[in-house]
Coordinates of C-alpha atoms in Angstrom, one line a residue:
M1 CA -30.2 143.6 121.3
E2 CA -32.0 140.4 120.2
K3 CA -35.2 139.2 121.8
T4 CA -35.5 135.6 122.9
S5 CA -39.1 133.7 122.5
E6 CA -40.0 135.0 125.9
G7 CA -39.3 138.4 125.0
T8 CA -36.3 139.0 127.4
N9 CA -33.2 140.6 126.0
L10 CA -30.3 138.7 124.7
L11 CA -27.1 140.4 125.9
P12 CA -23.9 140.2 124.3
Q13 CA -22.2 138.3 127.3
E14 CA -25.2 135.7 127.0
L15 CA -23.9 134.8 123.4
S16 CA -21.5 131.9 123.1
Q17 CA -18.0 133.0 122.7
E18 CA -17.7 130.9 119.2
L19 CA -20.7 132.9 118.0
I20 CA -19.1 136.5 119.2
I21 CA -16.2 135.6 117.7
E22 CA -17.8 134.6 114.6
I23 CA -19.6 137.8 114.3
L24 CA -16.4 140.1 115.2
V25 CA -14.2 138.5 112.4
R26 CA -16.5 140.2 109.9
L27 CA -16.2 143.7 111.3
P28 CA -14.3 146.3 109.9
V29 CA -11.2 146.9 112.2
K30 CA -12.5 150.7 113.2
C31 CA -15.6 149.0 114.6
L32 CA -13.5 146.5 116.6
L33 CA -11.5 149.1 118.1
K34 CA -14.7 150.8 119.2
F35 CA -16.2 147.6 120.7
R36 CA -13.2 146.7 123.0
C37 CA -15.5 148.9 125.2
V38 CA -18.5 146.9 125.4
S39 CA -17.4 144.4 127.9
K40 CA -14.3 143.1 129.6
L41 CA -15.1 139.8 127.7
W42 CA -15.0 141.5 124.5
L43 CA -11.5 143.3 125.4
S44 CA -10.2 140.3 126.2
L45 CA -11.1 138.5 122.9
I46 CA -10.7 141.5 120.7
S47 CA -7.2 142.0 122.1
N48 CA -6.2 138.4 121.8
T49 CA -3.3 137.5 119.4
E50 CA -5.4 134.4 118.5
F51 CA -8.2 136.5 117.3
H52 CA -6.1 138.6 115.3
K53 CA -4.7 135.5 113.2
T54 CA -8.3 134.2 112.9
R55 CA -9.6 137.6 111.6
V56 CA -6.5 137.8 109.0
N57 CA -7.1 134.0 107.8
F58 CA -10.9 135.0 107.5
S59 CA -10.2 137.8 105.4
I60 CA -7.8 136.4 103.4
K61 CA -10.1 133.2 102.4
N62 CA -13.1 135.6 102.1
P63 CA -11.5 138.5 100.3
K64 CA -12.9 142.0 99.3
M65 CA -11.8 145.1 98.0
T66 CA -12.9 146.8 101.1
D67 CA -10.6 144.9 103.4
Y68 CA -7.7 146.4 101.7
T69 CA -5.8 149.7 101.9
I70 CA -3.1 151.1 99.7
A71 CA -0.1 152.4 102.1
G72 CA 1.7 155.4 100.3
V73 CA 5.1 156.9 100.9
A74 CA 6.2 159.6 99.3
S75 CA 9.3 161.8 99.7
V76 CA 9.1 165.3 98.4
S77 CA 11.6 167.9 97.6
G78 CA 11.8 171.3 99.4
L79 CA 13.5 172.3 102.6
G80 CA 15.5 168.8 102.8
K81 CA 13.3 165.5 102.4
I82 CA 10.5 164.7 104.1
C83 CA 8.4 161.7 104.2
H84 CA 4.4 161.1 104.4
V85 CA 2.6 158.0 104.7
Y86 CA -0.9 158.1 102.9
T87 CA -3.7 155.5 103.4
I88 CA -5.8 155.2 100.2
K89 CA -9.1 153.2 100.1
C90 CA -11.1 152.3 97.2
E91 CA -14.8 151.3 98.0
N92 CA -17.7 151.1 95.7
S93 CA -15.6 152.5 92.8
F94 CA -14.8 155.5 95.0
I95 CA -11.4 156.6 96.1
T96 CA -10.6 158.3 99.4
A97 CA -7.4 159.2 100.7
A98 CA -5.9 160.6 103.9
K99 CA -2.6 161.2 105.6
H100 CA -1.7 158.8 108.0
G101 CA -1.3 160.4 111.5
C102 CA 2.1 158.6 112.2
P103 CA 4.3 160.0 115.3
P104 CA 6.3 161.9 113.3
K105 CA 9.8 161.2 115.4
S106 CA 9.2 157.3 114.8
L107 CA 8.8 157.6 111.0
P108 CA 12.1 157.8 109.3
L109 CA 13.0 160.3 106.8
S110 CA 13.6 159.0 103.2
A111 CA 11.6 156.0 104.5
W112 CA 11.5 153.1 101.8
L113 CA 8.5 150.8 101.6
L114 CA 9.4 147.3 102.0
G115 CA 5.8 145.9 101.5
S116 CA 3.2 144.4 103.8
C117 CA 1.7 141.3 105.5
N118 CA -1.0 140.4 107.8
G119 CA -1.5 144.2 108.1
L120 CA 1.8 145.1 108.9
V121 CA 3.8 147.7 106.8
C122 CA 7.3 147.6 106.8
L123 CA 9.6 150.4 106.2
T124 CA 13.4 151.0 106.2
S125 CA 15.4 154.3 105.9
D126 CA 19.0 155.8 105.0
S127 CA 19.5 156.0 108.8
Y128 CA 20.0 152.2 108.9
T129 CA 16.6 151.6 111.1
L130 CA 13.6 149.3 110.4
M131 CA 10.2 149.7 111.4
L132 CA 7.0 147.4 111.5
L133 CA 3.8 149.8 111.4
N134 CA 0.1 148.9 111.9
P135 CA -1.5 151.8 110.3
C136 CA -4.9 150.5 111.6
T137 CA -4.0 150.6 115.2
G138 CA -0.9 153.3 114.8
N139 CA 0.9 150.7 116.6
F140 CA 4.8 150.5 115.5
N141 CA 8.1 148.8 116.3
V142 CA 11.5 150.3 115.4
F143 CA 14.5 148.4 115.3
P144 CA 18.1 148.9 114.1
D145 CA 19.4 147.5 110.9
T146 CA 22.7 146.2 111.7
M147 CA 23.4 144.6 108.5
S148 CA 25.1 147.3 106.6
Q149 CA 28.7 146.3 106.4
Y150 CA 28.8 146.3 102.8
K151 CA 29.4 149.4 100.5
V152 CA 26.7 150.4 98.6
G153 CA 26.7 152.3 95.0
A154 CA 29.5 152.3 92.4
G155 CA 31.9 149.9 92.8
G156 CA 30.4 148.1 95.6
C157 CA 27.0 146.4 95.5
Y158 CA 23.1 147.3 95.3
V159 CA 20.4 146.1 97.7
R160 CA 17.1 144.5 97.3
Y161 CA 14.8 144.2 100.1
G162 CA 11.8 141.6 101.3
F163 CA 9.5 141.2 104.0
G164 CA 7.2 138.3 104.9
Y165 CA 5.9 135.7 107.6
D166 CA 7.2 132.7 108.5
A167 CA 3.8 130.8 109.5
S168 CA 5.6 127.8 110.6
I169 CA 7.3 129.4 113.6
E170 CA 4.8 132.5 113.4
D171 CA 7.9 135.1 112.9
Y172 CA 8.0 138.1 110.8
K173 CA 11.3 138.3 108.6
V174 CA 13.1 140.9 106.8
V175 CA 15.1 140.0 104.0
K176 CA 18.4 142.0 102.6
I177 CA 20.0 140.9 99.7
F178 CA 23.4 142.5 98.7
S179 CA 24.1 141.8 95.1
F180 CA 27.5 142.2 93.8
P181 CA 28.0 142.4 89.7
Q182 CA 30.4 140.2 88.0
N183 CA 31.5 139.6 84.6
E184 CA 29.0 139.0 81.6
G185 CA 25.9 139.9 83.8
R186 CA 26.4 137.6 86.4
H187 CA 25.6 138.6 90.1
E188 CA 26.8 137.1 93.4
N189 CA 24.2 137.5 96.1
I190 CA 24.6 137.8 99.8
V191 CA 21.1 137.1 101.4
K192 CA 20.8 138.0 105.2
V193 CA 17.2 137.5 106.7
Y194 CA 16.3 139.3 109.9
S195 CA 14.1 137.4 112.3
L196 CA 11.7 139.5 114.7
K197 CA 11.2 136.9 117.2
A198 CA 15.0 135.9 117.2
N199 CA 16.2 139.6 117.1
S200 CA 19.0 138.5 115.0
W201 CA 20.4 138.3 111.3
S202 CA 21.4 135.0 109.9
T203 CA 22.6 134.0 106.1
I204 CA 20.8 131.7 103.6
Q205 CA 23.2 130.2 101.4
G206 CA 22.8 129.1 97.6
F207 CA 21.2 132.3 95.4
N208 CA 22.9 132.8 92.4
S209 CA 21.3 134.7 90.1
G210 CA 21.3 137.3 87.5
C211 CA 20.2 141.1 87.5
I212 CA 17.5 141.4 90.3
N213 CA 15.1 143.6 89.1
G214 CA 12.8 145.8 91.5
M215 CA 13.4 147.3 94.9
V216 CA 11.7 144.9 96.9
G217 CA 10.2 141.4 96.5
V218 CA 6.4 140.5 96.6
F219 CA 5.3 138.1 99.2
A220 CA 2.7 135.3 98.6
N221 CA 1.9 131.9 99.5
G222 CA 4.7 132.0 102.2
A223 CA 7.5 133.1 99.7
L224 CA 9.0 136.2 98.7
H225 CA 9.2 136.6 94.7
W226 CA 11.7 138.8 92.6
D227 CA 11.9 139.4 88.9
V228 CA 15.4 138.2 87.8
C229 CA 17.0 138.8 84.3
H230 CA 19.9 137.0 82.8
P231 CA 21.8 139.2 80.6
H232 CA 24.6 136.8 80.0
I233 CA 22.4 134.2 78.1
S234 CA 22.3 135.0 74.4
R235 CA 18.6 135.8 74.4
A236 CA 18.1 137.9 77.6
S237 CA 15.6 136.1 79.9
S238 CA 13.8 136.5 82.9
E239 CA 12.1 134.4 85.4
I240 CA 10.8 134.8 89.2
V241 CA 13.3 133.8 91.6
T242 CA 11.6 132.7 95.2
L243 CA 12.5 132.5 98.9
D244 CA 10.4 130.1 100.6
F245 CA 10.5 131.3 104.3
A246 CA 9.4 127.8 106.1
A247 CA 12.0 125.8 103.9
Q248 CA 14.7 128.4 103.9
R249 CA 15.2 127.2 100.1
Y250 CA 15.0 129.2 97.0
G251 CA 13.1 128.5 94.0
Q252 CA 12.0 129.4 90.2
I253 CA 8.6 130.2 88.4
A254 CA 8.6 130.9 84.8
L255 CA 7.1 134.0 83.7
P256 CA 4.0 134.2 81.3
S257 CA 5.0 134.1 77.5
Y258 CA 5.0 137.3 75.9
E259 CA 5.9 139.3 72.5
D260 CA 9.3 139.0 71.1
R261 CA 10.0 142.8 72.2
G262 CA 12.0 144.3 75.0
V263 CA 10.4 144.2 78.4
Y264 CA 10.3 144.9 81.8
W265 CA 8.6 142.9 84.8
T266 CA 6.7 144.1 87.7
L267 CA 5.2 142.0 90.2
G268 CA 2.4 142.4 92.7
V269 CA -0.2 139.9 94.5
S270 CA -3.8 140.5 94.7
R271 CA -6.1 138.5 97.1
G272 CA -3.1 136.2 97.8
R273 CA -2.6 135.6 94.0
L274 CA 0.7 136.4 92.4
V275 CA 0.2 139.0 89.5
A276 CA 3.1 139.9 86.9
C277 CA 3.0 142.7 84.6
C278 CA 4.6 142.6 81.4
N279 CA 5.9 146.3 80.5
Y280 CA 6.8 146.6 76.8
E281 CA 9.0 149.4 75.2
T282 CA 6.0 150.7 73.7
N283 CA 3.2 152.4 75.5
K284 CA 1.8 149.0 76.4
A285 CA 1.4 146.4 79.0
D286 CA 0.0 142.7 79.7
M287 CA -1.1 141.9 83.1
W288 CA -1.3 138.1 84.1
V289 CA -2.3 136.4 87.2
M290 CA -1.1 132.9 88.5
K291 CA -4.5 131.4 89.7
E292 CA -2.9 128.4 91.1
Y293 CA 0.3 129.1 92.9
G294 CA 3.3 127.3 91.6
V295 CA 1.7 126.1 88.4
E296 CA 3.0 127.8 85.4
K297 CA 0.4 126.6 83.0
S298 CA -2.1 128.4 85.4
W299 CA -0.9 131.7 84.5
T300 CA -4.0 133.7 82.8
K301 CA -3.9 137.0 80.9
L302 CA -6.1 139.4 82.8
V303 CA -5.9 142.5 80.3
A304 CA -3.9 144.2 77.8
I305 CA -3.7 147.8 78.5
S306 CA -2.8 150.7 76.1
L307 CA -1.0 153.4 78.3
P308 CA -2.4 157.0 78.0
V309 CA 1.2 158.6 77.6
D310 CA 3.2 158.9 74.7
R311 CA 6.4 157.5 76.5
R312 CA 7.5 154.1 78.6
V313 CA 5.8 154.3 82.2
D314 CA 6.0 151.2 84.0
I315 CA 2.8 149.6 85.4
T316 CA 3.0 148.0 88.9
P317 CA -0.1 146.1 89.7
L318 CA -1.6 146.6 93.1
Y319 CA -5.0 145.1 93.4
V320 CA -7.6 143.3 90.9
A321 CA -11.1 143.6 92.1
E322 CA -13.8 140.5 91.5
N323 CA -15.6 143.1 88.8
G324 CA -12.2 143.4 86.8
D325 CA -10.9 146.8 87.8
V326 CA -7.2 147.1 88.2
L327 CA -5.8 149.4 90.7
L328 CA -2.1 150.0 89.4
K329 CA 0.8 152.4 89.9
L330 CA 1.7 154.2 86.9
G331 CA 5.2 155.9 87.2
T332 CA 4.1 158.0 90.6
E333 CA 0.7 158.2 89.9
L334 CA -2.2 155.6 91.3
I335 CA -4.7 154.7 88.7
L336 CA -8.0 153.0 88.6
Y337 CA -8.2 151.1 85.3
N338 CA -11.6 149.8 84.0
P339 CA -10.8 147.1 81.3
R340 CA -14.3 147.1 79.9
N341 CA -14.2 150.7 78.3
A342 CA -10.4 150.8 78.7
S343 CA -10.9 153.8 81.1
F344 CA -8.1 155.1 83.4
K345 CA -9.2 157.1 86.7
R346 CA -6.4 159.3 88.0
L347 CA -6.4 159.3 92.0
A348 CA -5.8 163.2 91.7
D349 CA -4.1 164.7 94.8
Y350 CA -3.6 161.8 96.9
V351 CA 0.1 163.3 97.5
S352 CA 1.1 166.9 96.6
G353 CA 4.7 168.1 96.1
D354 CA 7.6 167.6 93.5
F355 CA 8.1 163.7 94.0
L356 CA 11.4 162.3 94.4
Q357 CA 10.1 158.9 94.9
V358 CA 6.5 157.6 95.6
Q359 CA 6.1 153.5 96.7
V360 CA 2.8 152.2 97.4
A361 CA 1.6 148.5 99.1
T362 CA -1.6 147.1 99.4
Y363 CA -2.3 145.9 103.1
L364 CA -5.2 144.0 104.7
E365 CA -6.7 146.0 107.6
S366 CA -5.8 144.2 110.8
L367 CA -5.4 144.4 114.5
T368 CA -2.1 142.4 114.2
S369 CA 0.7 143.7 116.6
P370 CA 4.1 144.7 115.1
H371 CA 5.8 143.2 118.4
I372 CA 6.2 139.4 119.0

């Protein structure tokens, strides 16, 4: 405890509430969970949803790699399918990993990770349920996915997802796109949006596109982003299609320029910035970051990567540290890439088994509740 000029102890309850909040927002979540026992005042402050928002906003504006964790979902073969969630943390260039202690009955089998926002991770499953999970607190919210009336698969359609936050009405939303192939590479898309606050689905009209690549969209700056290619155009082109939650409006962002060879784009977000990775047919990739959102001229190449494999393996960007190190997903492996010496550090044994699928997403550690 701090001492005043008279030598008396300055107790936590004697500090102003504003000063206490300024201190608490800078602390790790694991400390905040313990500090709820300090006093009724601290319990009230730390449990308040406004404090949760304040801490998230502070962390977004003051990004540190230690504030972010990787949520990984792996489905492995064996006696049926099982699903594990792993948390992978990078601090001072050291990587630690641990299996997450989710309640097993609440975690859907064959889960698919739909992304993260404000410290919440969204998952879906074959059993038509959706889950919002805060891996730091262990709190979760399971609700049915009633939007499953379309036949998926051969002769039907394929499904793309997205998860994000509508700050204008303080609501979390899940997007489900049913994409029906048409002639000459065109697609008809039906876009359904689930509102957690309203507990209902709605339709957003006007989305026509080519082929939507990737299973899930990337959330940044209040919008979801998908890489879309247009094979019906003479020279197959790609762009980023956006869905702004607040405006309920679609948009486009041009991708960076790339070499005249067949490519496959993957998208990510790091410290609030959109990241795009151009995977070439050969074992190389270029990674770009959009330094000013929506300004296409602000695309800046971060690094050109020569892959340590003799076959094409797609790279998915996960996090770009201040020192330039890049955390990425390479096939079914997590890799920390050092651009200064072009070295790859494999995060060995963060999962074990014969992989059927591995998905990962970065999430910001927070106290955000999955319930509204």
